[in-house]
């Protein structure tokens, strides 16, 4: 496999297959039904947000953090010769990485979504963590190029070892040995160590990238051969999307290469959004959290939406109550003012009637209601029409 031209494509050079070399251009290509055989190629970077370190990221990568295992060199933990002599460091690591502890990422769910939409031709992965299976992707859709923790066997006689017993051993950091007592060889998960051949399945499916009408490469440094050669097998006119923190493997040098140099999870969300699949993807990913005690996000969202509606309703009820109370207060106030007024008016009337009887003329009481201009005898009759007819104020 020759080394791919790595010079980035000249921006001014137009794409051949896509309308634009962008996520939107890719989404249109998929929505137009032109991508029906998608091949995904993934590496450790799709699982880092689940909490599993990759190998080679400086500081956070596994190789940068193996000092505690006292290895002669970092890769020794995955060397079959070293394992034969000293299996303990591998089992120390295995107890940390064993499947069941980690929730799949939204990127794993995106691969499952491609499959459910009938668009996934194959998922090639270098990962050994089985998180794609945990995200609901059927085992036969993935080529685990470097094997996985899913099964295990004796490294000498190859006798398979039971899953439940393996789980117990790994939990207790015990070293499992062959069930055949005459063999008693070391048992190892079926992950490919340095010095071991790749599974036959890898070679049997190696032609698939040539049949693809879209390749999505995610979270790999594309440094481990022969896996690293797979993107080059994709036909020249077939679009390739790289979602990775860094540019790798010469991707970005072809006319239909699209680069999203960022976190895998945010990259797949961008693509899903451009496709109009984001809600569906998030709902699918939410289901993977149940096992880990994470409430499905959709429910949370619904809850949030509901409580927003409820809050609005509460607000309206409160406002209505306030208005009612204010109106009631106004009515009470009006009726009190009115009755005070009536009382005063009545007092004034009686006084005036008395004065009328005695013939005295007297200026209005200071406390009495104001008199209408120019009126004397009928000052308040237009207001107090309910008072005794024929009476004058
Ligand atoms: P690697 O060589 O460690 O490279 C990882 C790549 O992913 C690098 O280019 C990183 O920049 C990039 N990356 C890291 N995090 C992210 C992220 N969140 N978003 C986007 N990009 C990111 O790993 P490869 O898979 O390329 O190397 C192959 C080895 C790694 C295989 O043999 C695996 O078995 C092995 N491995 C697997 C796992 C796992 O199963 N989860 C973990 C660690 C190593």
Tab-separated table of C-alpha atoms and ligand atoms in Angstrom:
chain	number	residue	atom	x	y	z
A	1	UNK	CA	0.000	0.000	0.000
A	2	UNK	CA	1.631	3.219	-1.133
A	3	UNK	CA	1.743	6.362	0.966
A	4	UNK	CA	-1.094	8.734	0.066
A	5	UNK	CA	-0.324	12.226	-1.199
A	6	UNK	CA	-0.659	14.350	1.916
A	7	UNK	CA	-0.589	17.900	0.537
A	8	UNK	CA	-3.950	19.492	1.388
A	9	UNK	CA	-6.173	20.099	-1.604
A	10	UNK	CA	-6.059	23.580	-3.064
A	11	UNK	CA	-9.184	25.329	-1.742
A	12	UNK	CA	-9.917	26.744	-5.186
A	13	UNK	CA	-10.035	23.302	-6.768
A	14	UNK	CA	-13.750	22.335	-7.012
A	15	UNK	CA	-15.002	19.002	-5.648
A	16	UNK	CA	-15.702	16.241	-8.123
A	17	UNK	CA	-18.656	14.431	-6.523
A	18	UNK	CA	-19.923	16.781	-3.826
A	19	UNK	CA	-21.537	20.146	-4.508
A	20	UNK	CA	-19.421	21.713	-1.788
A	21	UNK	CA	-16.565	20.338	0.332
A	22	UNK	CA	-18.493	21.045	3.539
A	23	UNK	CA	-20.681	19.254	6.066
A	24	UNK	CA	-23.696	20.746	4.309
A	25	UNK	CA	-22.404	19.442	0.973
A	26	UNK	CA	-21.999	15.979	2.495
A	27	UNK	CA	-25.442	16.102	4.098
A	28	UNK	CA	-26.977	16.977	0.734
A	29	UNK	CA	-25.100	14.099	-0.901
A	30	UNK	CA	-26.553	11.703	1.714
A	31	UNK	CA	-30.053	13.204	1.609
A	32	UNK	CA	-30.065	12.960	-2.178
A	33	UNK	CA	-29.721	9.196	-1.729
A	34	UNK	CA	-26.231	9.046	-3.214
A	35	UNK	CA	-24.610	7.527	-0.102
A	36	UNK	CA	-26.153	4.111	0.456
A	37	UNK	CA	-23.012	2.168	1.263
A	38	UNK	CA	-21.184	4.052	3.959
A	39	UNK	CA	-18.004	2.627	5.426
A	40	UNK	CA	-16.963	3.920	8.844
A	41	UNK	CA	-13.364	3.530	10.025
A	42	UNK	CA	-12.821	4.294	13.679
A	43	UNK	CA	-10.140	4.401	16.334
A	44	UNK	CA	-9.592	5.126	19.997
A	45	UNK	CA	-10.635	8.808	19.608
A	46	UNK	CA	-14.322	7.862	19.339
A	47	UNK	CA	-14.178	6.407	22.855
A	48	UNK	CA	-12.130	9.013	24.716
A	49	UNK	CA	-15.235	10.977	25.728
A	50	UNK	CA	-16.543	7.741	27.289
A	51	UNK	CA	-13.527	7.868	29.590
A	52	UNK	CA	-11.252	5.372	27.809
A	53	UNK	CA	-7.908	6.970	26.987
A	54	UNK	CA	-6.460	6.587	23.499
A	55	UNK	CA	-2.895	5.383	23.001
A	56	UNK	CA	-1.052	8.294	21.583
A	57	UNK	CA	-2.540	11.598	22.756
A	58	UNK	CA	0.229	13.340	24.712
A	59	UNK	CA	-0.476	13.538	28.491
A	60	UNK	CA	-3.909	11.846	28.386
A	61	UNK	CA	-3.022	8.829	26.208
A	62	UNK	CA	-2.535	5.375	27.678
A	63	UNK	CA	1.127	5.201	26.697
A	64	UNK	CA	1.824	8.405	28.593
A	65	UNK	CA	0.273	6.915	31.745
A	66	UNK	CA	1.676	3.414	32.034
A	67	UNK	CA	4.537	4.182	34.415
A	68	UNK	CA	2.589	2.551	37.282
A	69	UNK	CA	2.794	-0.810	35.441
A	70	UNK	CA	6.609	-0.805	35.443
A	71	UNK	CA	6.861	-1.864	31.821
A	72	UNK	CA	10.160	-2.019	29.950
A	73	UNK	CA	8.463	0.023	27.180
A	74	UNK	CA	4.827	1.190	26.838
A	75	UNK	CA	3.789	-1.144	23.997
A	76	UNK	CA	4.962	-4.158	26.046
A	77	UNK	CA	1.540	-4.262	27.714
A	78	UNK	CA	0.143	-5.434	24.349
A	79	UNK	CA	3.098	-7.608	23.346
A	80	UNK	CA	2.413	-11.355	23.194
A	81	UNK	CA	6.011	-12.238	24.137
A	82	UNK	CA	5.904	-9.974	27.197
A	83	UNK	CA	2.421	-11.318	28.136
A	84	UNK	CA	3.765	-14.895	28.192
A	85	UNK	CA	6.392	-13.862	30.721
A	86	UNK	CA	4.397	-11.351	32.705
A	87	UNK	CA	0.598	-11.213	32.199
A	88	UNK	CA	-0.065	-9.101	35.351
A	89	UNK	CA	0.357	-5.622	33.806
A	90	UNK	CA	-2.100	-6.502	31.036
A	91	UNK	CA	-4.678	-7.782	33.538
A	92	UNK	CA	-4.182	-4.689	35.667
A	93	UNK	CA	-5.068	-2.609	32.620
A	94	UNK	CA	-7.855	-4.985	31.533
A	95	UNK	CA	-9.625	-4.518	34.874
A	96	UNK	CA	-9.771	-0.783	34.113
A	97	UNK	CA	-10.833	-1.118	30.480
A	98	UNK	CA	-13.138	-4.130	30.636
A	99	UNK	CA	-16.488	-3.643	28.840
A	100	UNK	CA	-19.550	-2.810	30.901
A	101	UNK	CA	-17.919	0.085	32.719
A	102	UNK	CA	-18.230	2.670	29.991
A	103	UNK	CA	-21.204	4.270	28.327
A	104	UNK	CA	-21.010	4.511	24.522
A	105	UNK	CA	-20.537	7.999	23.118
A	106	UNK	CA	-22.941	9.781	20.805
A	107	UNK	CA	-20.466	8.930	18.021
A	108	UNK	CA	-21.118	5.218	18.615
A	109	UNK	CA	-24.848	5.925	18.445
A	110	UNK	CA	-24.325	7.792	15.177
A	111	UNK	CA	-22.806	4.645	13.638
A	112	UNK	CA	-25.815	2.656	14.895
A	113	UNK	CA	-28.130	5.285	13.401
A	114	UNK	CA	-26.443	4.904	9.989
A	115	UNK	CA	-27.093	1.170	10.250
A	116	UNK	CA	-30.746	1.601	11.276
A	117	UNK	CA	-31.232	3.870	8.276
A	118	UNK	CA	-29.871	1.092	6.081
A	119	UNK	CA	-26.861	3.152	4.996
A	120	UNK	CA	-23.996	1.368	6.756
A	121	UNK	CA	-22.004	-1.051	4.646
A	122	UNK	CA	-19.481	-1.851	7.389
A	123	UNK	CA	-17.852	-0.415	10.462
A	124	UNK	CA	-14.121	-1.107	10.638
A	125	UNK	CA	-12.713	-0.383	14.068
A	126	UNK	CA	-9.376	-0.681	15.802
A	127	UNK	CA	-11.126	-0.436	19.138
A	128	UNK	CA	-11.311	-3.325	21.533
A	129	UNK	CA	-13.868	-1.783	23.889
A	130	UNK	CA	-17.093	-3.178	22.295
A	131	UNK	CA	-18.833	0.187	22.742
A	132	UNK	CA	-20.397	-0.024	19.276
A	133	UNK	CA	-22.198	-3.215	20.388
A	134	UNK	CA	-23.264	-1.468	23.584
A	135	UNK	CA	-24.745	1.269	21.368
A	136	UNK	CA	-26.905	-1.325	19.615
A	137	UNK	CA	-24.860	-2.049	16.496
A	138	UNK	CA	-25.152	-5.762	15.625
A	139	UNK	CA	-21.833	-7.612	15.952
A	140	UNK	CA	-21.795	-8.617	12.272
A	141	UNK	CA	-21.769	-4.952	11.170
A	142	UNK	CA	-18.354	-4.381	12.734
A	143	UNK	CA	-14.976	-5.691	11.720
A	144	UNK	CA	-12.946	-5.590	14.908
A	145	UNK	CA	-9.593	-5.328	13.208
A	146	UNK	CA	-7.655	-5.613	16.453
A	147	UNK	CA	-10.091	-8.030	18.078
A	148	UNK	CA	-12.001	-7.171	21.249
A	149	UNK	CA	-12.759	-8.081	24.825
A	150	UNK	CA	-15.953	-9.842	23.656
A	151	UNK	CA	-14.411	-13.354	23.719
A	152	UNK	CA	-11.275	-14.997	25.113
A	153	UNK	CA	-9.260	-18.193	24.787
A	154	UNK	CA	-6.107	-20.031	25.798
A	155	UNK	CA	-3.085	-18.611	23.980
A	156	UNK	CA	-1.685	-22.144	23.495
A	157	UNK	CA	-4.460	-24.655	22.751
A	158	UNK	CA	-7.003	-21.911	21.767
A	159	UNK	CA	-9.754	-23.432	23.932
A	160	UNK	CA	-12.413	-20.762	24.504
A	161	UNK	CA	-12.890	-19.595	28.098
A	162	UNK	CA	-16.394	-18.895	29.559
A	163	UNK	CA	-17.500	-15.231	29.604
A	164	UNK	CA	-18.870	-15.206	33.173
A	165	UNK	CA	-15.711	-16.731	34.637
A	166	UNK	CA	-13.586	-14.271	32.667
A	167	UNK	CA	-15.583	-11.373	34.088
A	168	UNK	CA	-15.007	-12.622	37.633
A	169	UNK	CA	-11.278	-13.119	37.030
A	170	UNK	CA	-10.845	-9.658	35.514
A	171	UNK	CA	-12.794	-8.025	38.338
A	172	UNK	CA	-10.561	-9.728	40.900
A	173	UNK	CA	-7.413	-9.108	38.851
A	174	UNK	CA	-6.781	-12.869	38.767
A	175	UNK	CA	-4.985	-14.429	35.828
A	176	UNK	CA	-7.267	-16.941	34.082
A	177	UNK	CA	-5.742	-20.200	32.914
A	178	UNK	CA	-6.895	-22.786	30.378
A	179	UNK	CA	-9.761	-25.033	31.540
A	180	UNK	CA	-7.922	-27.965	30.035
A	181	UNK	CA	-5.714	-28.945	32.952
A	182	UNK	CA	-3.214	-30.767	30.763
A	183	UNK	CA	-2.654	-27.471	28.895
A	184	UNK	CA	-2.965	-24.871	31.653
A	185	UNK	CA	-1.931	-22.130	29.227
A	186	UNK	CA	-2.633	-18.444	29.858
A	187	UNK	CA	-6.017	-17.122	28.796
A	188	UNK	CA	-6.171	-13.795	26.993
A	189	UNK	CA	-9.083	-11.768	25.537
A	190	UNK	CA	-9.238	-12.047	21.764
A	191	UNK	CA	-7.567	-8.699	21.260
A	192	UNK	CA	-4.732	-8.607	18.782
A	193	UNK	CA	-1.380	-8.117	20.455
A	194	UNK	CA	1.733	-6.902	18.706
A	195	UNK	CA	3.214	-9.992	17.101
A	196	UNK	CA	-0.198	-11.605	16.401
A	197	UNK	CA	-2.080	-11.841	13.105
A	198	UNK	CA	-5.190	-9.754	12.485
A	199	UNK	CA	-8.487	-11.686	12.453
A	200	UNK	CA	-9.365	-13.418	9.168
A	201	UNK	CA	-12.523	-11.285	9.146
A	202	UNK	CA	-10.412	-8.191	8.499
A	203	UNK	CA	-8.923	-9.653	5.338
A	204	UNK	CA	-12.270	-11.092	4.233
A	205	UNK	CA	-13.859	-7.627	4.293
A	206	UNK	CA	-10.913	-5.629	3.089
A	207	UNK	CA	-12.431	-4.994	-0.339
A	208	UNK	CA	-15.492	-3.224	1.068
A	209	UNK	CA	-13.961	0.286	1.162
A	210	UNK	CA	-13.732	0.130	-2.639
A	211	UNK	CA	-17.488	-0.414	-2.854
A	212	UNK	CA	-18.274	2.474	-0.550
A	213	UNK	CA	-19.952	5.642	-1.759
A	214	UNK	CA	-18.878	7.500	1.397
A	215	UNK	CA	-16.140	6.850	3.956
A	216	UNK	CA	-16.219	8.360	7.424
A	217	UNK	CA	-12.920	8.149	9.316
A	218	UNK	CA	-13.058	9.073	12.990
A	219	UNK	CA	-10.777	9.196	16.018
A	220	UNK	CA	-7.688	7.452	14.661
A	221	UNK	CA	-4.099	8.523	14.209
A	222	UNK	CA	-4.022	6.146	11.201
A	223	UNK	CA	-0.573	4.967	12.184
A	224	UNK	CA	-1.151	1.242	12.726
A	225	UNK	CA	-0.922	-0.848	9.564
A	226	UNK	CA	-2.700	-2.509	7.848
A	227	UNK	CA	-5.771	-0.685	9.204
A	228	UNK	CA	-4.215	2.690	8.417
A	229	UNK	CA	-4.237	1.780	4.718
A	230	UNK	CA	-8.031	1.338	4.497
A	231	UNK	CA	-8.902	4.976	3.630
A	232	UNK	CA	-6.603	4.793	0.619
A	233	UNK	CA	-8.657	1.899	-0.750
A	234	UNK	CA	-11.676	4.179	-1.102
A	235	UNK	CA	-12.149	5.185	-4.757
A	236	UNK	CA	-10.751	8.569	-5.755
A	237	UNK	CA	-14.158	10.103	-6.587
A	238	UNK	CA	-15.793	8.841	-3.374
A	239	UNK	CA	-16.178	11.478	-0.658
A	240	UNK	CA	-14.242	10.902	2.579
A	241	UNK	CA	-15.013	12.680	5.835
A	242	UNK	CA	-12.380	12.868	8.559
A	243	UNK	CA	-13.547	13.783	12.067
A	244	UNK	CA	-10.453	13.932	14.251
A	245	UNK	CA	-8.610	16.329	16.521
A	246	UNK	CA	-5.769	16.419	14.011
A	247	UNK	CA	-5.334	15.875	10.298
A	248	UNK	CA	-4.119	12.307	9.696
A	249	UNK	CA	-3.424	9.801	6.934
A	250	UNK	CA	-3.236	12.352	4.158
A	251	UNK	CA	-7.014	12.888	4.288
A	252	UNK	CA	-7.797	16.322	2.930
A	253	UNK	CA	-5.640	15.824	-0.153
A	254	UNK	CA	-8.453	14.626	-2.442
A	255	UNK	CA	-11.095	16.767	-4.129
A	256	UNK	CA	-13.975	15.221	-2.166
A	257	UNK	CA	-12.293	15.053	1.237
A	258	UNK	CA	-14.089	16.950	3.985
A	259	UNK	CA	-12.243	17.707	7.213
A	260	UNK	CA	-13.808	18.325	10.598
A	261	UNK	CA	-10.771	18.759	12.818
A	262	UNK	CA	-12.554	18.627	16.128
A	263	UNK	CA	-13.980	16.321	18.754
A	264	UNK	CA	-15.807	13.328	17.232
A	265	UNK	CA	-18.979	13.916	19.246
A	266	UNK	CA	-19.347	17.527	18.154
A	267	UNK	CA	-18.461	16.563	14.579
A	268	UNK	CA	-21.133	13.868	14.284
A	269	UNK	CA	-23.671	16.205	15.865
A	270	UNK	CA	-22.904	18.792	13.170
A	271	UNK	CA	-23.419	16.218	10.451
A	272	UNK	CA	-26.587	14.895	12.098
A	273	UNK	CA	-27.931	18.421	12.376
A	274	UNK	CA	-27.236	19.130	8.719
A	275	UNK	CA	-29.089	15.898	7.913
A	276	UNK	CA	-32.045	16.768	10.156
A	277	UNK	CA	-31.286	13.712	12.322
A	278	UNK	CA	-30.023	15.373	15.473
A	279	UNK	CA	-33.110	14.798	17.605
A	280	UNK	CA	-33.301	11.157	16.551
A	281	UNK	CA	-29.601	10.704	17.277
A	282	UNK	CA	-29.859	12.275	20.717
A	283	UNK	CA	-32.866	10.120	21.549
A	284	UNK	CA	-31.000	7.017	20.453
A	285	UNK	CA	-27.945	7.967	22.502
A	286	UNK	CA	-30.144	8.710	25.535
A	287	UNK	CA	-31.193	5.066	25.652
A	288	UNK	CA	-27.563	4.010	26.201
A	289	UNK	CA	-27.466	5.922	29.480
A	290	UNK	CA	-30.248	4.005	31.236
A	291	UNK	CA	-27.889	1.186	32.229
A	292	UNK	CA	-25.577	3.764	33.765
A	293	UNK	CA	-28.298	5.484	35.753
A	294	UNK	CA	-28.426	8.467	33.398
A	295	UNK	CA	-31.981	9.621	32.798
A	296	UNK	CA	-32.815	9.670	29.069
A	297	UNK	CA	-32.165	13.200	27.886
A	298	UNK	CA	-35.406	13.344	25.951
A	299	UNK	CA	-37.341	12.793	29.156
A	300	UNK	CA	-35.245	15.468	30.807
A	301	UNK	CA	-35.975	17.798	27.924
A	302	UNK	CA	-39.669	16.990	28.079
A	303	UNK	CA	-39.512	17.547	31.802
A	304	UNK	CA	-37.807	20.855	31.270
A	305	UNK	CA	-40.269	21.855	28.575
A	306	UNK	CA	-43.177	20.787	30.784
A	307	UNK	CA	-41.868	22.680	33.738
A	308	UNK	CA	-41.375	25.735	31.507
A	309	UNK	CA	-45.040	25.456	30.462
A	310	UNK	CA	-46.024	24.924	34.040
A	311	UNK	CA	-44.007	27.933	35.084
A	312	UNK	CA	-45.775	30.042	32.469
A	313	UNK	CA	-49.137	28.752	33.601
A	314	UNK	CA	-48.244	29.523	37.231
A	315	UNK	CA	-47.206	33.007	36.201
A	316	UNK	CA	-50.502	33.572	34.391
A	317	UNK	CA	-52.528	32.212	37.339
A	318	UNK	CA	-50.621	34.481	39.692
A	319	UNK	CA	-51.148	37.522	37.483
A	320	UNK	CA	-54.870	36.758	37.142
A	321	UNK	CA	-55.147	36.379	40.917
A	322	UNK	CA	-53.315	39.685	41.445
A	323	UNK	CA	-55.637	41.458	39.009
A	324	UNK	CA	-58.711	39.912	40.688
A	325	UNK	CA	-57.456	40.945	44.102
A	326	UNK	CA	-56.729	44.457	42.885
A	327	UNK	CA	-60.183	44.696	41.334
A	328	UNK	CA	-61.764	43.412	44.550
A	329	UNK	CA	-59.781	45.969	46.540
A	330	UNK	CA	-60.923	48.710	44.161
A	331	UNK	CA	-64.524	47.600	44.539
A	332	UNK	CA	-64.221	47.510	48.327
A	333	UNK	CA	-62.521	50.870	48.306
A	334	UNK	CA	-65.169	52.326	46.013
A	335	UNK	CA	-67.978	50.994	48.122
A	336	UNK	CA	-66.328	52.315	51.319
A	337	UNK	CA	-65.806	55.733	49.738
A	338	UNK	CA	-69.339	55.611	48.446
A	339	UNK	CA	-70.801	54.755	51.854
A	340	UNK	CA	-68.666	57.442	53.580
A	341	UNK	CA	-69.893	59.850	50.985
A	342	UNK	CA	-73.486	58.764	51.459
A	343	UNK	CA	-73.185	59.120	55.203
A	344	UNK	CA	-71.696	62.599	54.953
A	345	UNK	CA	-74.245	63.640	52.368
A	346	UNK	CA	-77.042	62.386	54.535
A	347	UNK	CA	-75.648	64.285	57.505
A	348	UNK	CA	-75.412	67.429	55.394
A	349	UNK	CA	-78.942	66.975	54.106
A	350	UNK	CA	-80.311	66.570	57.577
A	351	UNK	CA	-78.406	69.631	58.704
A	352	UNK	CA	-79.697	71.665	55.809
A	353	UNK	CA	-83.200	70.484	56.376
A	354	UNK	CA	-82.890	71.534	59.975
A	355	UNK	CA	-81.492	74.880	58.938
A	356	UNK	CA	-84.269	75.240	56.391
A	357	UNK	CA	-86.731	74.655	59.180
A	358	UNK	CA	-85.043	77.297	61.351
A	359	UNK	CA	-84.517	79.699	58.355
A	360	UNK	CA	-80.793	80.026	59.054
A	361	UNK	CA	-78.343	80.229	56.182
A	362	UNK	CA	-75.028	78.465	56.885
A	363	UNK	CA	-71.925	77.819	54.838
A	364	UNK	CA	-71.235	74.120	54.058
A	365	UNK	CA	-69.569	71.896	56.575
A	366	UNK	CA	-65.820	71.508	55.998
A	367	UNK	CA	-66.222	67.744	56.047
A	368	UNK	CA	-69.075	67.750	53.619
A	369	UNK	CA	-68.643	66.688	50.026
A	370	UNK	CA	-67.665	69.502	47.650
A	371	UNK	CA	-70.580	71.355	46.169
A	372	UNK	CA	-71.083	71.651	42.448
A	373	UNK	CA	-70.333	75.108	41.140
A	374	UNK	CA	-73.217	77.515	41.120
A	375	UNK	CA	-75.520	75.143	42.906
A	376	UNK	CA	-76.837	75.573	46.303
A	377	UNK	CA	-80.170	73.920	46.704
A	378	UNK	CA	-79.388	71.086	44.220
A	379	UNK	CA	-75.632	70.849	44.642
A	380	UNK	CA	-75.365	67.064	44.869
A	381	UNK	CA	-78.620	65.847	43.450
A	382	UNK	CA	-76.981	64.895	40.140
A	383	UNK	CA	-74.619	62.607	42.029
A	384	UNK	CA	-76.973	61.283	44.655
A	385	UNK	CA	-79.961	60.581	42.509
A	386	UNK	CA	-80.847	57.722	44.839
A	387	UNK	CA	-81.544	60.116	47.677
A	388	UNK	CA	-85.100	60.933	48.465
A	389	UNK	CA	-86.780	62.480	45.521
A	390	UNK	CA	-87.710	66.104	45.933
A	391	UNK	CA	-85.083	66.642	48.610
A	392	UNK	CA	-82.539	69.305	47.923
A	393	UNK	CA	-79.001	69.487	49.023
B	1	LIG	P1	-4.353	6.505	18.639
B	1	LIG	O1	-3.120	6.184	17.878
B	1	LIG	O2	-4.226	6.692	20.096
B	1	LIG	O3	-4.964	7.842	17.978
B	1	LIG	C1	-6.135	8.440	18.433
B	1	LIG	C2	-6.469	9.589	17.502
B	1	LIG	O4	-7.712	10.097	17.869
B	1	LIG	C3	-5.482	10.740	17.540
B	1	LIG	O5	-5.280	11.228	16.242
B	1	LIG	C4	-6.191	11.785	18.409
B	1	LIG	O6	-5.868	13.100	18.037
B	1	LIG	C5	-7.620	11.495	18.061
B	1	LIG	N1	-8.558	11.810	19.136
B	1	LIG	C6	-8.450	11.557	20.452
B	1	LIG	N2	-9.559	11.932	21.099
B	1	LIG	C7	-10.395	12.432	20.155
B	1	LIG	C8	-11.698	12.975	20.187
B	1	LIG	N3	-12.402	13.063	21.336
B	1	LIG	N4	-12.250	13.404	19.057
B	1	LIG	C9	-11.570	13.327	17.885
B	1	LIG	N5	-10.328	12.818	17.785
B	1	LIG	C10	-9.746	12.364	18.915
B	1	LIG	O7	-5.488	5.436	18.394
B	1	LIG	P2	-5.765	4.580	17.084
B	1	LIG	O8	-7.078	3.968	17.267
B	1	LIG	O9	-5.488	5.327	15.863
B	1	LIG	O10	-4.603	3.487	17.221
B	1	LIG	C11	-4.848	2.192	17.051
B	1	LIG	C12	-4.683	1.400	18.355
B	1	LIG	C13	-5.315	2.070	19.544
B	1	LIG	C14	-5.427	0.132	18.231
B	1	LIG	O11	-4.540	-0.924	18.319
B	1	LIG	C15	-6.421	0.058	19.399
B	1	LIG	O12	-6.562	-1.234	19.881
B	1	LIG	C16	-5.856	0.939	20.395
B	1	LIG	N6	-6.716	1.497	21.439
B	1	LIG	C17	-8.031	1.218	21.525
B	1	LIG	C18	-8.790	1.762	22.540
B	1	LIG	C19	-10.266	1.461	22.621
B	1	LIG	O13	-10.675	0.363	22.293
B	1	LIG	N7	-11.094	2.416	23.063
B	1	LIG	C20	-8.231	2.603	23.491
B	1	LIG	C21	-6.846	2.864	23.381
B	1	LIG	C22	-6.109	2.307	22.351
